[in-house]
XYZ file of C-alpha atoms in Angstrom:
289
model
C 0.000 0.000 0.000
C 1.513 3.319 -1.072
C -0.588 6.453 -0.972
C 2.101 8.293 -2.939
C 2.414 5.843 -5.833
C 1.890 7.148 -9.383
C -1.599 6.746 -10.815
C -3.640 7.750 -13.828
C -6.105 9.942 -11.955
C -5.939 12.947 -9.652
C -4.026 12.277 -6.410
C -6.680 14.007 -4.297
C -9.366 11.766 -5.818
C -7.298 8.690 -4.923
C -6.962 9.806 -1.292
C -10.743 10.266 -1.102
C -11.255 6.725 -2.415
C -8.785 5.252 0.077
C -9.465 7.290 3.224
C -12.623 7.951 5.179
C -13.395 11.477 6.505
C -11.733 10.575 9.832
C -8.505 9.727 8.013
C -8.778 5.950 8.401
C -8.801 3.478 5.529
C -12.074 2.823 3.749
C -13.461 -0.683 3.991
C -13.619 -1.062 0.198
C -9.931 -0.267 -0.287
C -8.914 -2.351 2.735
C -10.772 -5.445 1.572
C -9.475 -5.232 -2.002
C -5.886 -4.803 -0.812
C -6.255 -7.585 1.751
C -7.310 -10.065 -0.944
C -4.133 -9.350 -2.920
C -1.961 -9.741 0.149
C -3.613 -13.021 1.133
C -2.841 -14.415 -2.320
C 0.812 -13.623 -1.623
C 0.556 -15.264 1.797
C -0.664 -18.439 0.096
C 2.360 -18.308 -2.213
C 4.625 -17.747 0.782
C 3.083 -20.776 2.475
C 3.854 -22.960 -0.548
C 7.474 -21.766 -0.466
C 7.785 -22.448 3.282
C 6.394 -25.956 2.842
C 8.492 -26.931 -0.184
C 11.748 -25.377 1.054
C 11.237 -26.590 4.662
C 11.662 -23.097 6.072
C 11.076 -22.343 9.759
C 9.432 -19.000 10.566
C 8.654 -17.474 13.968
C 6.657 -14.236 14.199
C 6.063 -12.517 17.547
C 3.106 -10.195 18.101
C 3.411 -7.946 21.133
C 1.791 -4.712 22.240
C -0.679 -3.254 24.689
C -4.084 -4.804 25.280
C -6.543 -4.047 22.437
C -3.718 -2.919 20.155
C -4.963 -5.148 17.313
C -2.553 -8.081 17.470
C -5.310 -10.698 17.295
C -6.992 -9.053 14.307
C -3.740 -8.996 12.338
C -3.043 -12.641 13.172
C -6.553 -13.614 12.109
C -6.099 -12.023 8.668
C -2.740 -13.711 8.174
C -4.142 -17.127 9.095
C -7.307 -16.824 6.984
C -5.887 -18.135 3.642
C -3.383 -20.550 5.165
C -3.325 -24.222 6.067
C -3.385 -24.557 9.901
C -1.054 -27.550 9.617
C 1.597 -25.258 8.132
C 0.874 -21.942 9.823
C -0.437 -22.010 13.394
C -0.907 -19.561 16.231
C 0.420 -20.063 19.758
C -1.332 -18.165 22.562
C -0.223 -19.615 25.879
C -2.234 -19.304 29.066
C -0.866 -18.593 32.527
C 2.020 -20.990 33.270
C 1.260 -24.013 35.407
C 3.059 -24.660 38.684
C 5.347 -27.097 36.884
C 6.094 -24.654 34.061
C 6.874 -21.943 36.609
C 9.675 -24.118 37.970
C 11.244 -24.652 34.518
C 13.804 -22.584 32.654
C 11.748 -19.599 31.554
C 12.087 -20.162 27.800
C 11.349 -23.895 28.059
C 7.561 -23.682 27.631
C 8.035 -21.707 24.413
C 10.695 -23.949 22.884
C 8.248 -26.854 22.495
C 6.091 -24.676 20.209
C 8.878 -23.691 17.811
C 8.341 -24.734 14.178
C 9.699 -27.775 12.394
C 10.779 -27.584 8.748
C 7.975 -26.297 6.550
C 6.109 -24.477 9.327
C 5.384 -20.905 10.427
C 4.376 -20.138 14.013
C 2.702 -16.889 15.087
C 3.060 -16.135 18.812
C 0.138 -14.085 20.143
C 2.261 -12.781 23.000
C 5.496 -14.605 23.609
C 8.426 -14.923 25.964
C 8.297 -11.129 26.197
C 5.505 -11.512 28.754
C 8.297 -11.377 31.325
C 9.424 -7.975 30.091
C 5.843 -6.637 30.077
C 2.977 -7.900 32.174
C 5.116 -9.972 34.560
C 7.389 -7.010 35.205
C 4.602 -4.459 35.674
C 2.235 -6.664 37.677
C 4.946 -8.104 39.894
C 4.574 -11.701 38.656
C 8.361 -12.142 38.570
C 11.207 -11.034 40.809
C 13.718 -8.322 39.982
C 16.366 -11.000 39.566
C 14.175 -13.015 37.157
C 13.369 -9.896 35.149
C 16.961 -8.776 34.646
C 18.090 -12.328 33.978
C 15.475 -12.523 31.216
C 16.790 -9.345 29.601
C 20.309 -10.797 29.754
C 19.381 -14.204 28.323
C 16.833 -13.125 25.705
C 19.305 -11.827 23.078
C 21.340 -15.019 23.447
C 18.236 -17.194 23.137
C 17.073 -15.397 20.005
C 20.552 -15.520 18.508
C 20.547 -19.295 18.938
C 17.196 -19.514 17.142
C 18.505 -17.448 14.252
C 21.776 -19.378 14.024
C 19.772 -22.613 13.868
C 18.101 -21.348 10.690
C 14.859 -19.915 12.099
C 13.666 -16.641 10.592
C 12.565 -14.517 13.588
C 10.365 -11.438 13.129
C 9.160 -9.302 16.060
C 6.246 -6.842 15.891
C 5.132 -4.299 18.475
C 1.620 -2.912 17.924
C 1.469 0.662 19.208
C -1.872 2.204 20.213
C -2.725 5.476 21.943
C -4.412 5.648 25.349
C -7.472 7.281 23.779
C -7.872 4.588 21.114
C -7.343 1.805 23.645
C -10.096 3.256 25.839
C -12.463 3.469 22.857
C -11.832 -0.207 22.040
C -12.262 -1.254 25.676
C -15.623 0.534 25.853
C -16.741 -1.126 22.645
C -15.845 -4.529 24.064
C -17.809 -3.827 27.243
C -20.909 -2.811 25.268
C -20.779 -5.566 22.623
C -21.838 -9.033 23.923
C -19.823 -10.725 21.147
C -16.658 -8.929 22.265
C -17.204 -8.881 26.029
C -15.000 -11.953 26.507
C -12.043 -10.031 25.096
C -11.739 -7.784 28.125
C -10.282 -9.274 31.306
C -9.521 -8.000 34.810
C -5.867 -7.835 33.753
C -6.809 -5.523 30.881
C -8.510 -3.159 33.314
C -5.525 -3.185 35.650
C -3.252 -2.311 32.733
C -5.157 0.959 32.250
C -4.118 2.041 35.737
C -0.477 1.253 34.958
C -0.128 2.908 31.549
C 3.121 4.703 32.422
C 4.663 1.606 34.037
C 3.931 -0.366 30.849
C 5.514 2.408 28.776
C 8.674 2.284 30.880
C 8.793 -1.516 30.666
C 8.432 -1.395 26.885
C 11.235 1.183 26.600
C 13.558 -0.964 28.720
C 12.633 -4.048 26.697
C 13.512 -2.278 23.459
C 16.763 -1.004 24.928
C 17.902 -4.553 25.725
C 16.377 -6.585 22.887
C 16.108 -4.319 19.812
C 19.252 -5.688 18.200
C 20.539 -5.752 14.593
C 20.033 -9.510 14.235
C 16.603 -9.530 15.958
C 15.088 -6.031 15.681
C 11.679 -4.817 16.818
C 9.326 -3.507 14.136
C 6.751 -1.010 15.426
C 3.316 -0.873 13.802
C 1.146 2.190 14.342
C -2.163 0.528 15.173
C -4.692 3.284 15.878
C -6.202 2.453 12.467
C -6.753 -1.317 12.582
C -7.161 -1.740 8.835
C -4.031 0.195 8.004
C -2.105 -1.703 10.690
C -3.158 -5.095 9.296
C -2.181 -4.224 5.744
C 1.132 -2.718 6.826
C 1.902 -5.764 8.952
C 1.231 -8.259 6.148
C 3.127 -6.145 3.613
C 6.120 -6.036 5.910
C 5.947 -9.724 6.821
C 6.041 -10.659 3.140
C 9.028 -8.364 2.611
C 10.993 -9.992 5.440
C 10.923 -13.518 3.998
C 12.634 -13.821 0.596
C 10.383 -16.310 -1.170
C 10.118 -17.494 -4.748
C 6.863 -18.256 -6.513
C 6.576 -22.019 -6.709
C 4.072 -23.143 -9.289
C 1.507 -25.513 -7.770
C 1.045 -28.950 -9.263
C -1.605 -29.318 -11.909
C -4.831 -30.763 -10.513
C -7.398 -32.660 -12.536
C -10.593 -34.077 -11.112
C -11.152 -37.809 -11.619
C -14.421 -38.874 -13.259
C -17.348 -39.247 -10.893
C -17.943 -42.847 -9.858
C -21.037 -44.394 -11.359
C -23.214 -46.274 -8.896
C -26.283 -47.594 -10.652
C -26.789 -50.191 -7.919
C -26.760 -47.541 -5.144
C -29.973 -46.034 -3.803
C -29.947 -43.128 -1.369
C -31.973 -43.698 1.849
C -35.354 -41.995 2.039
C -35.071 -38.313 2.991
C -37.499 -38.722 5.886
C -35.232 -41.354 7.453
C -32.610 -38.686 8.297
C -32.577 -35.740 10.670
C -32.044 -32.453 8.819
C -31.177 -29.166 10.475
C -34.245 -26.873 10.242
C -34.080 -24.155 7.602
C -34.012 -21.157 9.909
C -33.976 -18.733 6.986
C -37.398 -20.000 5.937
C -38.699 -19.220 9.450
C -37.569 -15.621 10.042
C -39.943 -15.054 12.956
C -38.085 -17.577 15.106
C -35.081 -15.990 16.801
C -33.116 -16.082 20.020
C -34.091 -13.786 22.849
C -31.681 -11.014 23.742
C-alpha cells in the first residue's frame, strides 16, 4: 500500500477513495488490498512448505492494540497444519519451575512451518514485570538471556520477526468501551486488561527498557502504528512478506477424476434422516436477547 504511488487519476481523488473522513482506511480499499496480500501469503506458504523453512513471528503490544486481528487475517488463507498460532495461558506450577524459555521452545516450528506467537516470551518484560509476577532478579536475567536465546534460534536457521503494535491511550479506551458494550466482544476484556489501564506509564517504561535490551541488529523490533486497525493489518502483512525472501513455486496441476457411477446404489429416504431446520425460511423464530 503506497498512498504516494503514481496513478492515472488525480491524487486528491485517490486519497478520497482510500481514506474515510476521519482519516482511516475505507473498507472497500482495505478489503481489495487484503485479498491481494492473502494471495501472496498463500504463495509464501507454498514456499515455506516446499523449502522446509522455519518462521517465527512474535506479536506484542498493549491490550486491544490489534494483534489478534492482524493474526486472524494472516491465518485466513493458510493451512493450519503449516501456519499455526500459539497463545499460551498462565504458566502451570510445573512450568513456573522450569527454565523460563522452556515452555516456548516446544512450540517452535519444524521444517515447513510458520508459528505466530500471540504474545510470547516477552511476557516477562511486560505484564510480569509491571504486575509483579516475577522477581527483579528473574526480570533482569530474562533481559540478559533473551538476546542469546534469540541468537541461537537465528543461528539454527529460524527466521525470527518481532512486531510491536502501538496504540494510543485514547484509542485503547475506545476499544475497551466497545468490548464492554458488545456481547460478542465482552470476553475479550479481562480484569488484567482493566488493571493495565491504571499502569499505563509503568507499561511504557517496561516497553522502553525491553527495546533497549532486545532491539538488536540480528533480531530487531518492528513497530506498527495501530490506531487504524485496517491500516495496521495491511502494513503488517506487507512487511511480513518483505521480510521472507520467497520465490513463486508453481503448484502442481490438478485434474478431477471422473465421478464414480453407482447404478446399484440407492440413497436412503429423505425422511429417514434428521435435517437441520431451515431457519432462513422461518424468520420469525429468533433467540431472545
